[in-house]
């Protein structure tokens, strides 16, 4: 299903609506499932409440800061030069990490 496809529904007098079948199927919703809504710059996202990953509040704040800074100062964005990329690669070339493994308390 294309990501830009839009679906609509109608609000009742009691501000209720039926979630379109294609949306229910995409989210794997069934009767009694709960939803979470996220509003960002006038756009609303809906996810299953039990499917949303737990977010790190510090990381979320940092990512929000980056997004604001890029929006407010787009001319500051520049490509990483090849020397810097090689330096990063040299620093981590022998580092082994399992990104699926949870961190220990001392990490």
GROMACS .gro file of C-alpha atoms in nm, residues 24-99:
model
   76
   24UNK     CA    1  -0.778  -0.135   1.065
   25UNK     CA    2  -0.605  -0.401   0.858
   26UNK     CA    3  -0.282  -0.200   0.827
   27UNK     CA    4  -0.267  -0.158   1.206
   28UNK     CA    5  -0.393  -0.509   1.279
   29UNK     CA    6  -0.680  -0.370   1.485
   30UNK     CA    7  -0.957  -0.571   1.638
   31UNK     CA    8  -1.254  -0.491   1.859
   32UNK     CA    9  -1.146  -0.349   2.193
   33UNK     CA   10  -0.795  -0.250   2.078
   34UNK     CA   11  -0.671   0.084   2.203
   35UNK     CA   12  -0.518   0.361   1.991
   36UNK     CA   13  -0.264   0.635   2.059
   37UNK     CA   14  -0.263   0.962   1.870
   38UNK     CA   15   0.043   1.179   1.806
   39UNK     CA   16   0.009   1.537   1.680
   40UNK     CA   17   0.308   1.701   1.509
   41UNK     CA   18   0.275   2.031   1.322
   42UNK     CA   19  -0.094   1.975   1.254
   43UNK     CA   20  -0.051   1.616   1.133
   44UNK     CA   21  -0.199   1.333   1.336
   45UNK     CA   22  -0.052   0.982   1.349
   46UNK     CA   23  -0.237   0.683   1.491
   47UNK     CA   24  -0.072   0.369   1.630
   48UNK     CA   25  -0.196   0.071   1.825
   49UNK     CA   26  -0.141   0.148   2.193
   50UNK     CA   27   0.013  -0.195   2.256
   51UNK     CA   28   0.242  -0.173   1.952
   52UNK     CA   29   0.410   0.157   2.030
   53UNK     CA   30   0.770   0.116   2.137
   54UNK     CA   31   0.878   0.272   2.462
   55UNK     CA   32   1.077   0.584   2.382
   56UNK     CA   33   1.378   0.724   2.561
   57UNK     CA   34   1.270   1.074   2.675
   58UNK     CA   35   1.626   1.210   2.652
   59UNK     CA   36   1.667   1.079   2.298
   60UNK     CA   37   1.324   1.217   2.204
   61UNK     CA   38   1.422   1.564   2.333
   62UNK     CA   39   1.751   1.549   2.142
   63UNK     CA   40   1.579   1.443   1.819
   64UNK     CA   41   1.320   1.719   1.865
   65UNK     CA   42   1.605   1.969   1.912
   66UNK     CA   43   1.775   1.847   1.593
   67UNK     CA   44   1.451   1.866   1.395
   68UNK     CA   45   1.384   2.223   1.515
   69UNK     CA   46   1.741   2.332   1.445
   70UNK     CA   47   1.738   2.186   1.092
   71UNK     CA   48   1.405   2.355   1.021
   72UNK     CA   49   1.515   2.692   1.162
   73UNK     CA   50   1.867   2.685   1.012
   74UNK     CA   51   1.864   2.473   0.695
   75UNK     CA   52   2.179   2.642   0.560
   76UNK     CA   53   2.380   2.489   0.844
   77UNK     CA   54   2.317   2.138   0.707
   78UNK     CA   55   2.612   2.009   0.512
   79UNK     CA   56   2.745   1.679   0.386
   80UNK     CA   57   3.004   1.498   0.592
   81UNK     CA   58   3.341   1.521   0.417
   82UNK     CA   59   3.530   1.203   0.327
   83UNK     CA   60   3.816   1.269   0.575
   84UNK     CA   61   3.570   1.287   0.865
   85UNK     CA   62   3.391   0.969   0.745
   86UNK     CA   63   3.725   0.782   0.727
   87UNK     CA   64   3.815   0.904   1.077
   88UNK     CA   65   3.486   0.774   1.219
   89UNK     CA   66   3.534   0.440   1.044
   90UNK     CA   67   3.887   0.407   1.184
   91UNK     CA   68   3.763   0.471   1.538
   92UNK     CA   69   3.496   0.201   1.528
   93UNK     CA   70   3.645  -0.058   1.293
   94UNK     CA   71   3.729  -0.303   1.574
   95UNK     CA   72   3.419  -0.238   1.784
   96UNK     CA   73   3.181  -0.533   1.805
   97UNK     CA   74   2.824  -0.449   1.908
   98UNK     CA   75   2.498  -0.642   1.911
   99UNK     CA   76   2.243  -0.364   1.865
   0.00000   0.00000   0.00000
